Structure formats: structure tokens, C-alpha cells
Coordinates of C-alpha atoms and ligand atoms in Angstrom, one line a residue:
S1 CA -0.4 -0.1 0.0
T2 CA 3.2 2.3 0.0
Q3 CA 3.1 1.8 -3.1
V4 CA -0.7 2.9 -3.7
N5 CA 0.8 5.8 -1.3
K6 CA 3.3 6.8 -3.3
R7 CA 0.8 7.5 -6.6
Y8 CA -1.9 9.0 -5.3
N9 CA 1.2 11.4 -3.8
I10 CA 2.5 12.2 -6.9
V11 CA -1.2 12.6 -8.5
L12 CA -1.6 14.7 -6.0
V13 CA 1.7 16.7 -6.8
V14 CA 0.8 16.5 -11.1
L15 CA -2.7 18.0 -10.0
D16 CA -1.2 21.0 -7.3
I17 CA 1.0 21.9 -10.4
L18 CA -1.2 22.0 -13.1
I19 CA -3.4 24.7 -11.0
Q20 CA -0.9 26.4 -10.2
K21 CA 0.1 26.9 -14.4
S22 CA -3.6 27.4 -14.5
Y23 CA -3.6 24.3 -16.9
I24 CA -7.6 23.8 -15.4
F25 CA -8.1 22.7 -19.3
L26 CA -6.6 20.4 -18.6
L27 CA -8.2 18.9 -15.0
L28 CA -11.3 19.6 -16.9
K29 CA -10.1 17.4 -19.5
V30 CA -9.5 14.4 -17.0
A31 CA -12.2 15.2 -15.0
E32 CA -14.6 14.7 -17.2
M33 CA -12.4 10.8 -17.9
G34 CA -13.9 10.7 -13.9
H35 CA -10.9 10.6 -12.0
V36 CA -11.9 10.9 -8.4
K37 CA -9.4 12.9 -7.4
V38 CA -9.6 15.6 -10.2
M39 CA -12.8 15.6 -10.3
E40 CA -12.6 16.9 -5.7
K41 CA -9.9 19.5 -7.5
V42 CA -12.8 21.0 -10.3
A43 CA -15.1 21.1 -8.1
Y44 CA -12.9 23.1 -5.5
A45 CA -11.9 25.1 -7.7
M46 CA -15.5 26.5 -9.2
L47 CA -16.5 26.4 -5.6
F48 CA -14.0 29.1 -4.4
G49 CA -14.1 30.8 -8.0
D50 CA -10.1 30.7 -8.2
F51 CA -8.9 29.9 -11.2
L52 CA -12.2 29.2 -13.0
P53 CA -15.3 31.1 -13.3
Q54 CA -17.1 30.7 -9.7
S55 CA -20.5 28.2 -10.1
I56 CA -21.7 26.4 -6.8
P57 CA -24.1 24.6 -8.1
Q58 CA -21.7 23.1 -10.4
A59 CA -19.3 22.7 -7.8
K60 CA -21.7 20.6 -5.3
A61 CA -23.2 19.0 -8.1
I62 CA -19.7 17.5 -8.4
F63 CA -19.3 17.2 -5.4
E64 CA -22.7 15.6 -4.5
K65 CA -22.1 12.6 -7.3
L66 CA -18.9 11.8 -6.0
A67 CA -20.2 11.3 -2.5
L68 CA -23.0 9.2 -3.8
E69 CA -19.7 7.2 -5.1
G70 CA -18.8 6.9 -1.7
S71 CA -15.7 9.7 -1.4
P72 CA -15.6 10.1 1.7
K73 CA -13.6 13.7 0.6
A74 CA -16.8 14.7 -1.3
Q75 CA -18.9 14.0 1.5
T76 CA -16.9 15.7 4.1
V77 CA -16.8 18.8 1.6
I78 CA -21.0 18.8 1.4
A79 CA -21.4 19.1 4.9
T80 CA -18.0 20.8 5.6
A81 CA -16.7 23.6 3.3
L82 CA -20.2 24.4 2.4
V83 CA -21.3 25.7 6.2
Y84 CA -17.8 26.6 6.6
Y85 CA -17.8 29.3 4.1
T86 CA -21.5 29.8 3.5
F87 CA -22.3 30.4 7.0
G88 CA -19.2 30.5 9.1
A89 CA -20.0 34.2 9.7
L90 CA -23.9 32.8 11.4
G91 CA -22.6 30.1 13.4
G92 CA -22.4 27.7 11.5
N93 CA -18.2 26.4 11.8
L94 CA -18.9 26.0 16.1
V95 CA -15.1 26.0 17.2
A96 CA -14.7 28.9 15.1
Q97 CA -17.7 31.1 16.3
M98 CA -16.7 29.9 19.9
I99 CA -13.0 31.7 19.8
L100 CA -15.0 34.8 18.1
D101 CA -17.3 34.5 21.9
L102 CA -13.3 33.6 23.5
V103 CA -11.8 35.9 22.7
P104 CA -12.3 38.7 20.6
P105 CA -9.1 39.6 18.9
R106 CA -8.0 43.3 20.1
K107 CA -4.6 44.1 19.3
V108 CA -3.7 44.7 15.5
D109 CA 0.0 44.6 16.3
L110 CA 0.5 40.9 16.4
M111 CA -0.6 41.0 12.4
T112 CA 3.1 39.5 12.1
C113 CA 2.4 36.2 14.3
L114 CA -1.3 36.0 13.7
S115 CA 0.0 35.7 10.2
Y116 CA 0.9 32.3 11.4
V117 CA -2.3 31.0 13.3
S118 CA -5.0 29.9 11.8
R119 CA -8.5 29.5 14.0
G120 CA -11.1 27.4 13.0
S121 CA -10.1 24.2 11.9
A122 CA -6.8 24.0 12.6
V123 CA -8.0 23.3 16.1
Q124 CA -10.1 19.7 15.1
R125 CA -7.4 19.0 13.4
T126 CA -4.3 19.4 15.7
R127 CA -5.9 18.6 18.7
L128 CA -6.5 14.6 17.8
L129 CA -2.7 14.4 17.2
D130 CA -2.2 14.8 21.2
E131 CA -5.6 12.3 21.6
V132 CA -3.8 9.5 19.8
E133 CA -0.1 8.4 21.8
N134 CA 2.1 8.9 19.2
P135 CA 5.6 6.4 20.1
G136 CA 8.6 8.7 18.9
S137 CA 9.0 8.8 15.3
S138 CA 6.0 9.7 13.0
S139 CA 6.9 8.5 9.4
G140 CA 4.8 7.5 7.6
M141 CA 5.8 4.4 7.0
L142 CA 5.8 3.8 11.2
E143 CA 2.1 5.5 11.2
E144 CA 0.4 3.2 8.2
D145 CA 2.3 0.5 10.5
L146 CA 0.8 1.1 13.8
I147 CA -2.9 1.8 11.5
Q148 CA -2.9 -1.8 10.8
Y149 CA -1.8 -2.8 13.9
Y150 CA -4.5 -1.6 15.7
Q151 CA -7.0 -2.6 13.2
F152 CA -5.4 -6.1 14.2
L153 CA -6.4 -5.6 17.4
A154 CA -9.4 -3.7 16.8
E155 CA -10.7 -7.4 14.7
K156 CA -9.7 -9.2 17.7
G157 CA -12.3 -7.1 20.0
D158 CA -9.6 -4.6 21.8
V159 CA -12.3 -2.1 22.9
Q160 CA -8.8 0.4 23.5
A161 CA -8.2 0.1 19.5
Q162 CA -11.9 0.8 18.5
V163 CA -12.2 3.6 20.6
G164 CA -8.5 5.1 18.9
L165 CA -9.4 3.9 15.2
G166 CA -12.7 6.1 16.0
Q167 CA -11.2 9.3 16.8
L168 CA -9.1 8.5 14.6
H169 CA -12.1 8.5 11.5
L170 CA -13.9 10.3 13.4
H171 CA -11.6 13.5 12.3
G172 CA -8.8 11.9 9.7
G173 CA -5.6 12.7 10.2
R174 CA -2.4 10.2 10.2
G175 CA -3.0 8.9 7.1
V176 CA -6.5 7.7 7.5
E177 CA -9.5 9.9 5.4
Q178 CA -12.5 11.1 7.8
N179 CA -14.7 8.7 7.8
H180 CA -17.8 8.8 10.1
Q181 CA -19.0 5.6 8.8
R182 CA -16.4 3.4 10.4
A183 CA -15.9 5.9 13.4
Y184 CA -19.3 5.3 14.5
E185 CA -18.7 2.0 14.0
Y186 CA -15.7 1.8 15.5
F187 CA -17.4 3.5 18.8
N188 CA -20.8 1.7 18.3
Q189 CA -18.4 -2.0 18.6
A190 CA -16.6 -0.4 22.1
A191 CA -20.0 1.2 23.7
N192 CA -21.7 -1.8 23.3
A193 CA -18.8 -3.9 25.3
G194 CA -19.4 -1.3 27.9
N195 CA -16.3 1.4 27.1
T196 CA -17.4 4.8 28.3
H197 CA -15.3 6.7 26.5
A198 CA -17.2 5.5 22.9
M199 CA -20.2 6.1 24.5
A200 CA -19.5 10.0 25.4
F201 CA -18.0 10.1 21.6
L202 CA -21.4 8.5 20.3
G203 CA -23.0 11.4 21.3
K204 CA -20.5 14.0 20.0
M205 CA -21.5 12.3 16.8
Y206 CA -24.6 12.4 17.4
S207 CA -24.6 16.6 18.6
E208 CA -22.4 17.5 16.0
G209 CA -24.4 15.8 12.9
S210 CA -22.9 14.2 9.9
E211 CA -23.7 12.8 6.5
Y212 CA -23.8 9.6 7.5
V213 CA -24.9 10.4 11.5
S214 CA -28.0 12.7 11.6
Q215 CA -27.5 15.6 14.0
N216 CA -30.1 15.0 17.0
N217 CA -30.0 16.9 20.8
D218 CA -31.9 13.6 22.2
T219 CA -29.6 11.1 20.9
A220 CA -26.8 12.9 21.8
L221 CA -28.0 13.8 24.8
H222 CA -29.0 10.8 25.9
Y223 CA -25.2 8.7 25.5
F224 CA -23.3 11.6 26.9
K225 CA -25.6 11.8 30.1
K226 CA -25.4 7.5 29.8
A227 CA -21.6 8.3 29.4
A228 CA -21.6 11.0 31.7
D229 CA -23.4 8.3 34.5
L230 CA -21.0 6.2 34.8
G231 CA -18.0 8.8 35.4
N232 CA -16.3 9.9 32.0
P233 CA -15.2 12.6 31.9
V234 CA -15.5 13.0 28.0
G235 CA -19.3 12.5 28.7
Q236 CA -19.3 15.1 31.5
S237 CA -17.8 18.1 29.5
G238 CA -21.1 16.7 26.5
L239 CA -23.0 17.8 28.8
G240 CA -21.9 20.7 29.7
M241 CA -21.9 21.9 25.9
A242 CA -25.8 20.6 26.1
Y243 CA -26.7 22.7 29.2
L244 CA -23.9 25.5 28.4
Y245 CA -26.3 26.1 24.2
G246 CA -28.9 24.3 25.3
R247 CA -29.0 21.4 22.8
G248 CA -32.2 18.7 23.9
V249 CA -32.6 20.8 27.5
P250 CA -33.2 24.6 28.6
V251 CA -29.8 26.4 28.8
N252 CA -28.4 26.0 32.3
Y253 CA -25.0 27.6 32.9
D254 CA -25.2 26.0 36.7
L255 CA -25.2 22.9 35.5
A256 CA -23.1 23.5 32.2
L257 CA -20.4 24.7 34.8
K258 CA -21.0 21.6 37.2
Y259 CA -20.1 19.1 34.4
F260 CA -17.2 20.9 33.3
Q261 CA -16.0 21.0 36.4
K262 CA -16.4 18.0 36.7
A263 CA -14.4 17.2 33.3
A264 CA -11.4 19.6 34.5
E265 CA -11.4 17.7 37.3
Q266 CA -10.4 14.5 35.4
G267 CA -8.3 16.6 33.3
W268 CA -10.8 16.0 30.3
V269 CA -9.2 19.0 28.4
D270 CA -12.7 20.4 26.8
G271 CA -13.7 20.5 30.5
Q272 CA -10.8 23.0 31.5
L273 CA -11.1 24.7 28.2
Q274 CA -14.9 25.5 29.2
L275 CA -14.2 26.4 32.1
G276 CA -11.7 28.5 31.5
T277 CA -14.0 30.4 29.0
M278 CA -17.0 30.5 31.0
Y279 CA -14.8 32.4 33.8
Y280 CA -13.7 34.5 31.1
N281 CA -17.1 35.9 29.5
G282 CA -18.4 35.8 33.1
I283 CA -21.0 33.2 32.1
G284 CA -22.8 31.7 34.8
V285 CA -19.6 32.8 37.0
K286 CA -18.5 36.0 37.7
R287 CA -15.7 37.2 35.0
D288 CA -12.7 35.7 36.9
Y289 CA -9.6 36.4 34.5
K290 CA -7.5 34.7 37.3
Q291 CA -9.4 31.7 37.4
A292 CA -9.9 31.7 33.5
L293 CA -6.4 31.6 32.9
K294 CA -5.9 28.7 35.4
F295 CA -8.0 26.7 34.0
F296 CA -6.5 27.6 30.3
N297 CA -2.9 26.9 31.9
L298 CA -4.0 23.1 32.6
A299 CA -5.6 22.5 29.7
S300 CA -2.2 23.8 27.9
Q301 CA -0.6 22.2 29.6
A302 CA -2.2 19.2 27.9
G303 CA -1.2 20.6 25.0
H304 CA -5.0 22.0 24.0
I305 CA -3.9 24.6 21.3
L306 CA -7.4 26.5 21.8
A307 CA -6.4 26.8 25.1
F308 CA -2.1 28.0 24.1
Y309 CA -4.2 30.9 21.5
N310 CA -6.5 31.9 24.6
L311 CA -3.3 32.3 26.9
A312 CA -1.7 34.1 23.8
Q313 CA -4.7 36.4 23.3
M314 CA -4.5 36.6 27.8
H315 CA -0.9 37.7 27.7
A316 CA -0.5 40.1 24.4
T317 CA -3.5 42.3 25.9
G318 CA -2.4 42.0 29.5
T319 CA -6.0 41.3 30.4
G320 CA -5.3 38.7 33.8
V321 CA -1.9 39.7 33.6
M322 CA 0.9 41.5 33.0
R323 CA 1.1 42.4 29.6
S324 CA 4.5 40.7 28.2
C325 CA 4.3 39.9 24.6
H326 CA 7.5 38.1 24.7
T327 CA 5.0 35.1 26.3
A328 CA 2.4 36.2 24.2
V329 CA 4.8 35.7 21.4
E330 CA 5.7 32.2 22.0
L331 CA 2.5 30.9 23.1
F332 CA 1.2 31.7 19.2
K333 CA 4.3 30.3 18.5
N334 CA 3.4 26.6 20.0
V335 CA 0.3 27.1 18.1
C336 CA 1.5 27.5 14.6
E337 CA 4.0 24.7 15.6
R338 CA 1.4 22.7 16.2
G339 CA -0.9 22.6 13.2
R340 CA -0.2 20.2 10.5
W341 CA -0.7 23.0 7.9
S342 CA 2.3 24.2 9.5
E343 CA 4.6 23.4 6.7
R344 CA 2.4 24.8 4.0
L345 CA 1.8 28.3 5.6
M346 CA 5.8 28.2 6.9
A347 CA 6.6 27.7 3.3
A348 CA 4.3 30.1 1.4
Y349 CA 5.3 32.3 3.9
G350 CA 8.9 31.5 2.9
S351 CA 8.4 32.8 -0.6
F352 CA 6.7 35.7 0.7
K353 CA 9.7 36.3 2.1
E354 CA 11.6 35.7 -0.7
G355 CA 9.3 38.0 -2.3
D356 CA 8.0 35.6 -4.6
M357 CA 4.6 36.6 -4.8
D358 CA 3.5 34.7 -7.2
S359 CA 4.4 31.5 -6.0
A360 CA 3.3 32.6 -2.2
L361 CA -0.5 33.8 -3.9
V362 CA -1.3 30.6 -5.0
Q363 CA 0.2 28.3 -2.1
Y364 CA -2.2 30.8 0.0
L365 CA -4.8 30.6 -2.2
L366 CA -5.2 26.9 -1.6
L367 CA -4.8 27.2 1.7
A368 CA -7.5 29.2 1.8
E369 CA -10.1 26.5 0.0
Q370 CA -9.2 24.3 3.0
G371 CA -10.9 27.2 4.7
Y372 CA -7.6 28.7 6.9
E373 CA -8.6 32.1 7.8
V374 CA -4.9 33.6 7.6
A375 CA -4.7 31.8 3.9
Q376 CA -7.8 34.0 3.6
S377 CA -6.3 37.1 4.8
N378 CA -3.1 36.6 3.2
V379 CA -4.5 35.8 0.1
A380 CA -6.4 39.1 0.2
F381 CA -3.1 41.0 1.3
I382 CA -1.0 40.4 -1.4
L383 CA -3.9 41.3 -3.8
D384 CA -4.6 44.2 -2.4
Q385 CA -1.1 45.6 -2.1
K386 CA -0.9 44.8 -6.1
G387 CA 1.5 42.2 -5.2
S388 CA 0.3 39.2 -7.7
Q389 CA 0.8 39.3 -11.2
I390 CA -1.5 36.2 -11.4
F391 CA -4.9 38.5 -11.8
N392 CA -5.6 40.5 -14.3
E393 CA -5.4 44.4 -13.0
N394 CA -9.3 45.0 -12.9
E395 CA -9.5 41.6 -11.2
T396 CA -8.1 42.0 -7.9
Y397 CA -9.8 44.0 -5.9
P398 CA -12.7 41.9 -6.8
R399 CA -10.6 39.1 -5.5
A400 CA -9.3 40.8 -2.5
L401 CA -12.5 41.7 -1.6
L402 CA -14.3 38.3 -2.1
H403 CA -11.1 36.6 0.3
W404 CA -11.6 39.4 2.7
T405 CA -15.1 38.5 3.2
R406 CA -13.8 34.8 4.0
A407 CA -11.8 36.3 6.6
A408 CA -13.7 38.4 8.6
A409 CA -16.8 35.8 7.9
Q410 CA -14.4 33.5 10.6
G411 CA -13.9 36.6 12.7
Y412 CA -11.1 37.8 11.7
T413 CA -11.5 42.1 12.7
V414 CA -9.0 43.3 10.4
A415 CA -10.5 41.9 7.7
R416 CA -13.7 42.5 8.5
I417 CA -12.5 46.6 8.9
K418 CA -11.0 46.0 5.3
L419 CA -14.2 45.9 4.1
G420 CA -15.7 49.1 5.5
D421 CA -12.3 50.4 3.8
Y422 CA -12.9 48.6 -0.1
H423 CA -17.1 50.2 0.7
F424 CA -15.6 53.9 2.2
Y425 CA -13.5 53.7 -1.6
G426 CA -14.9 51.7 -3.8
Y427 CA -12.5 49.0 -3.8
G428 CA -13.6 46.3 -5.7
T429 CA -17.1 47.5 -5.6
D430 CA -19.1 50.5 -5.9
V431 CA -18.1 53.2 -3.4
D432 CA -21.2 52.7 -0.8
Y433 CA -21.1 54.4 2.7
E434 CA -23.8 52.4 4.6
T435 CA -22.4 48.9 3.6
A436 CA -19.1 50.7 5.1
V437 CA -21.0 52.1 8.3
I438 CA -22.2 48.5 8.6
H439 CA -19.0 46.3 8.5
Y440 CA -17.2 48.9 11.1
R441 CA -19.9 48.5 13.2
L442 CA -19.8 45.1 13.1
A443 CA -16.0 45.1 14.1
S444 CA -16.8 47.8 16.5
E445 CA -19.9 45.4 18.6
Q446 CA -18.6 42.6 18.5
Q447 CA -14.8 42.7 18.6
H448 CA -13.9 45.9 20.0
S449 CA -11.6 47.6 17.3
A450 CA -11.2 50.5 18.4
Q451 CA -9.6 50.9 14.7
A452 CA -13.8 50.6 13.8
M453 CA -14.6 52.4 16.8
F454 CA -12.4 55.6 14.9
N455 CA -13.6 55.4 11.3
L456 CA -16.8 55.5 12.7
G457 CA -16.6 58.1 14.7
Y458 CA -15.0 59.9 11.6
M459 CA -18.6 58.9 9.5
H460 CA -20.5 60.5 12.2
E461 CA -17.9 63.2 12.3
K462 CA -18.4 64.2 8.6
G463 CA -21.6 62.6 7.8
L464 CA -20.9 59.5 5.2
G465 CA -23.4 57.0 5.0
I466 CA -24.8 58.2 8.5
K467 CA -26.3 60.7 10.6
Q468 CA -23.4 63.6 11.7
D469 CA -23.5 63.9 14.6
I470 CA -20.8 65.5 16.2
H471 CA -21.5 64.3 19.6
L472 CA -22.1 60.8 18.6
A473 CA -18.2 61.3 16.9
K474 CA -16.7 62.2 19.7
R475 CA -18.6 59.6 21.9
F476 CA -17.2 56.9 19.4
Y477 CA -13.7 58.7 19.4
D478 CA -13.5 58.2 22.8
M479 CA -14.4 54.3 22.6
A480 CA -11.7 53.8 20.1
A481 CA -9.3 55.7 23.2
E482 CA -10.5 52.9 26.0
A483 CA -10.5 50.4 23.4
S484 CA -6.8 50.5 22.7
P485 CA -3.7 52.2 24.2
D486 CA -2.9 52.3 20.4
A487 CA -5.5 54.5 19.5
Q488 CA -4.9 57.8 22.1
V489 CA -2.8 59.6 19.7
P490 CA -5.1 59.4 16.7
V491 CA -8.0 60.8 19.3
F492 CA -5.6 62.8 20.3
L493 CA -5.8 63.9 17.0
A494 CA -9.2 63.5 15.7
L495 CA -10.5 65.0 19.4
C496 CA -8.2 68.2 18.9
K497 CA -10.2 68.6 15.7
L498 CA -13.2 68.2 16.7
G499 CA -12.9 70.9 19.4
F500 CA -11.6 72.9 16.4
I501 CA -15.1 72.3 15.1
Y502 CA -16.7 73.0 18.4
A503 CA -15.5 76.4 18.4
L504 CA -16.3 77.5 15.5
Q505 CA -20.1 75.9 15.7
Y506 CA -19.3 78.0 19.0
L507 CA -19.5 81.6 17.0
Q508 CA -21.3 80.6 14.8
D509 CA -24.5 80.5 18.1
L510 CA -22.3 84.3 18.9
N511 CA -23.8 85.7 15.8
L512 CA -20.4 85.9 13.6
K513 CA -22.3 83.5 11.0
E514 CA -21.9 86.6 9.1
L515 CA -18.4 87.4 9.3
L516 CA -17.9 83.3 9.3
S517 CA -20.1 83.1 6.0
Q518 CA -17.7 85.4 4.1
V519 CA -15.1 83.4 5.9
D520 CA -14.7 79.9 3.6
L521 CA -12.7 77.4 5.4
D522 CA -11.6 75.9 2.6
Q523 CA -10.4 78.7 -0.1
L524 CA -9.0 80.1 3.7
L525 CA -6.7 77.8 4.8
G526 CA -6.4 74.7 1.5
P527 CA -9.2 72.1 1.4
E528 CA -7.4 70.0 3.2
W529 CA -7.7 72.6 6.4
D530 CA -8.7 70.1 8.5
L531 CA -5.0 67.3 7.5
Y532 CA -3.1 70.0 8.1
L533 CA -4.5 71.2 11.3
M534 CA -4.0 67.2 12.3
T535 CA -0.3 66.9 11.1
V536 CA 0.4 70.4 13.5
I537 CA -1.3 69.1 16.0
A538 CA 1.0 65.4 15.4
L539 CA 4.2 67.1 14.8
L540 CA 3.9 68.9 18.6
L541 CA 3.0 65.0 20.2
D542 CA 5.8 63.6 17.8
T543 CA 8.6 65.7 20.4
F544 CA 6.6 64.5 22.8
F545 CA 6.8 60.6 22.2
I546 CA 10.6 60.7 21.5
L547 CA 10.7 60.8 24.9
R548 CA 8.7 57.8 25.7
S549 CA 10.6 54.4 24.3
I550 CA 6.8 52.6 22.8
H551 CA 6.1 49.5 24.5
C552 CA 6.2 46.1 22.2
S553 CA 5.9 46.2 18.5
Q554 CA 9.7 45.6 17.6
N555 CA 11.8 41.6 17.8
Y556 CA 8.5 39.3 17.1
F557 CA 10.1 37.2 15.1
Ligands
NAG601 C1 -30.2 20.8 19.0 O1 -30.4 21.9 19.4 C2 -28.9 23.0 19.2 C3 -29.2 24.3 20.3 O2 -30.5 24.5 20.9 C4 -31.3 24.4 18.1 O3 -30.1 24.9 16.7 C5 -30.2 22.5 16.5 O4 -31.9 22.9 15.4 C6 -30.7 21.3 17.7 N1 -31.0 20.3 16.7 C7 -32.1 19.4 16.2 C8 -31.8 18.8 14.9 O5 -33.1 20.2 16.8
NAG602 C1 -11.2 43.6 -17.2 O1 -12.7 43.0 -17.4 C2 -12.5 42.3 -18.3 C3 -14.0 41.7 -18.7 O2 -15.0 42.0 -17.7 C4 -12.0 41.7 -19.2 O3 -12.2 41.3 -20.4 C5 -10.2 42.8 -19.9 O4 -9.6 42.2 -20.6 C6 -10.2 43.0 -18.6 N1 -9.7 44.1 -18.9 C7 -7.9 44.1 -18.5 C8 -7.0 45.3 -18.4 O5 -7.4 42.9 -18.8

């Protein structure tokens, strides 16, 4: 079977080359011959409109055909990829949503590191690595042997092996393709033999739902309860989730907390992570960053990647701990290095560093297809900077807009603000202040972005897309300054300018209207007078700030 694997890999490489070189007509030809892998690629390309005109119906048709023929990839694509992209913003992806709820990213100055960190699917992938014990080497050959050995044991009725294989098939990885049917069968066998872990995982499968096992809260609850009653932490954690999100039961934060606590006490990382989250957000308990830190720390010791991520965010923003960029970066690196996708990301980043934008773009595009938000953002970024020649000039902004949209749907604040900017300036779309306001609002309300608040202040000040309102403008400026220390300087400038406008209005109210009406400010001071004013103030401030060493934005990598 190594032979088969080798051929399989070669096919993949050839396909990637075909795609990179845009030999899409060749792909189409091969696809017509019914080659499964090629059909998958073509369907992907159609789905995301990369290299091919986007056609979701056509893509869907191909995937459905493949799924009927039993291609597990196509089956999961329909279940996950479409949901991921189409409904990502609506909470279709639980993990992405969870992270959104958990830590609204605030600081933009961690961009460099964050550009390595993918959220969402990365978590699902890597967690499995931690669950299956790793006997030293991880070369492909050994893994294959190991899997076969597990299969041998499972057939002999070894319950542990059945559970392990169930987990492997549930998530896919280590050379095992995701296959919910097989996962279900393994878990079912083990559960019938009385294994509580398997019962809990059956609960998970029903809770999450898939092509093979349709989502069913009641059945999920039944299995979770059964496992939890027998003291299984996975079941307890599952029950906690059911109570937290009201799946099959009314929402009950107290009970959720209780079950997470039980699971955490037994060292189950999901329970620890959820407890941390509840303390972090003050759900069902009083908000307590110290406790949150404690549980995230515990979960991170077990290698939970999301815990590393949360810890990094807390250290980066100084939440519950002294702000420490150094620690944050170490933690972020930890996250970065765990993902299986990291190699590809690193390679893409390498190309980017070397200035080979075309290659970087293609690699990021492929990763973006798989739903990695960071890759989507980077695709948009490269296009935004006009770094690559791959696409026609007039396609650049629309494509960038598309990828910002996808990244924003996954909760990436900067992408959300970019969407606002694109509509504000009319990049890749018509100028549309109202839509810009909508995006800035989202970024401001959901992610507490100082930048977005600032922009809203500006739009209120100028009356762009919303009613002109100097008072509201001031409020947004103040909020921005409060949300981030980094916003304080621009906010100060904007407020100075507002003060100036105030003064003018005041003068007008003093019946100096006539005098003022003769003075056309734009004529007197030039059309950009407000910018000049701000520049003067900025220069004054600059001399002021030069003495202060400004925090830790240097030395990230
Ligand atoms: C399960 O519960 C969730 C949360 O209340 C709900 O959104 C979902 O529709 C339920 N699933 C089914 C199949 O009823
Ligand atoms: C711009 O887009 C149109 C299609 O909308 C295309 O026909 C044209 O070649 C493009 N222009 C350039 C300069 O690429």
C-alpha cells in the first residue's frame, strides 16, 4: 500500500502543478474521464471561483456525484466546506464561533505572528494528534504499520483500539481519511462492550451531525448522560456543552459549569477549556480572569491548542496578567508549530519573504480553499498590495474583497475593517458608505476594534453613510481611545479637530454667522485644512512622544 500512497501523492503534486499553471482545461478533460481526485479539485476550484469562474451549483453537483460514489472527501466537503464558507458568519462553525466568543482579538500589532496562526479548523485537526499517543517517530511508514496494528487489535475485539480508530476516522489524519461511518461503527462496537469513552464519542457524533449520522440532540444527550453517569469526563463535558448551548435541554449555566468542573477535575482538557471560557466571559459565574488563566494553563499543559491561543491572547492584551509580548509570542509560536498545515503556511510565508508573490499567492490560495482564515487574509493582503501578477488588474480588488469577506466571516477583525474600507473607497465594488458603516459597526460591536470605532467617529463627524453628529463622533473617538492605548494618539488628534469644529459652531452661535459665512475655510486654509491642522498637532505630539519608548512592537520574530 506504500506503492499506492506514492502514486496518490504524485497525482496530487501533478494536480497542484496543473492548477498552479492554470492548465484548467487539462483538468477539465481529466475530470470528464471521471478521475475522482481531479473531479474534487475541479469542484473546489468552481466552488471558490479560484482559477475557474465560480459556480457553486456546478461545484455542488460534482461533489454530490462524488459523495454518492463514496468519496469521503466530497462527503465532508458538502458537510463542512459549504457550511464553513456560507454559514461561517452565522455560527455554522462551532469552533470558529467559540473562538469568536472567547477572545475578541484586539491588537493589530500582533499581525506578524497572527499571520501564522489559523483558527477554526486547525484546532480540530491538531487536537487529534494530542489524543492519539505518539510513539516517538512519526514517519509515514511507521504510522501505517501502527494503524494496521490497531486494526488488527480492533478486529480481535480490543476496545481501546476500537476507540482509538474511531477517533482517527472521526477527524481524519495520520494517513486515515475521515470516515464517519467507520468511526461510528468502531465507537458502536466499543460502546456495546461498555466503553464509556465510546459512548461519549457517539454522543459527540450525534451532537455535531454529519452526512452519515444526522444531528440529533436527544440521542446525543442520551449518550452523554449514559457516559457521564458512569463518570466519563468526555460525557460530562458533552453534557456541559448541551446545557451551555441548550441542545436538547433548556440552557442552564449552573449545570454546564458543574459538568465542566467534573470533567476538568478528571483532567479532561475540553472541560478545562470550557471552564476557562466561562470564567473569562463571566458566563454562569462572576468574571474572573485569574481563574480563566488557571484553567487555560491546565488545558495548555495537556497540549490543547486553543488553550495556547487563549493564553497568548491574554498575555498579548494584558488581560488578567501583566502584558507580555514576549510570552504571547512564545505561546503563539506554540500554536503555530502544532498545526499540520503549518508546513504549507510556512512555505507560503517563505515565498512571500523571498518576494515571490505569485508563488506565495498560489500557496495561500490553496490553503484558503481549505478554509484557513489566515490564508484567506493573506491572499487578500497580497492582492490588496498588488503584489502578484497572476490576476488581471481589474480582477485584483474584487478577488481581494472576496477573500476579505471569507476571512471576516470567520471573525478576523482586520478583514472586517478592510471590508468597510473597500466599500468606503470603492475598491472592487461601488462606493457605499452605508455598507462601510455596517462593517465598521460589526467590528466595533463584536470585536471591540478601536480602528472601527475611530472610523465610525469619523463617519459621524463627516456625515458619511450616517447622520452627521458631532456628539456621537466624539463618543466613538472616546471609545476607540478606551479600547486601545494605541488609538490614543489618533483619537487625541481627532478630538482636537472636533474641538476646533466645536469652537467654530460656538462662534456661529454667537451671531458671527455673517462674518464666518464670508470666510470660506476651505479657501482660507486650503481644501485639506483639517489634515494640516492634524499634522501640526501631530508634529507637536511627536516631539512629546519621542522621549517615551513605545511598547513592544519590535522584535516579534
Ligand atoms: C439542537 O439544539 C440546537 C440548540 O438549541 C438547535 O439549534 C438545533 O436546531 C437542534 N437540533 C435539532 C435537530 O433539533
Ligand atoms: C477587465 O475585465 C474584462 C471582463 O470583465 C476583460 O474582458 C478585460 O480583458 C479585463 N481587462 C484587463 C486589462 O485585463
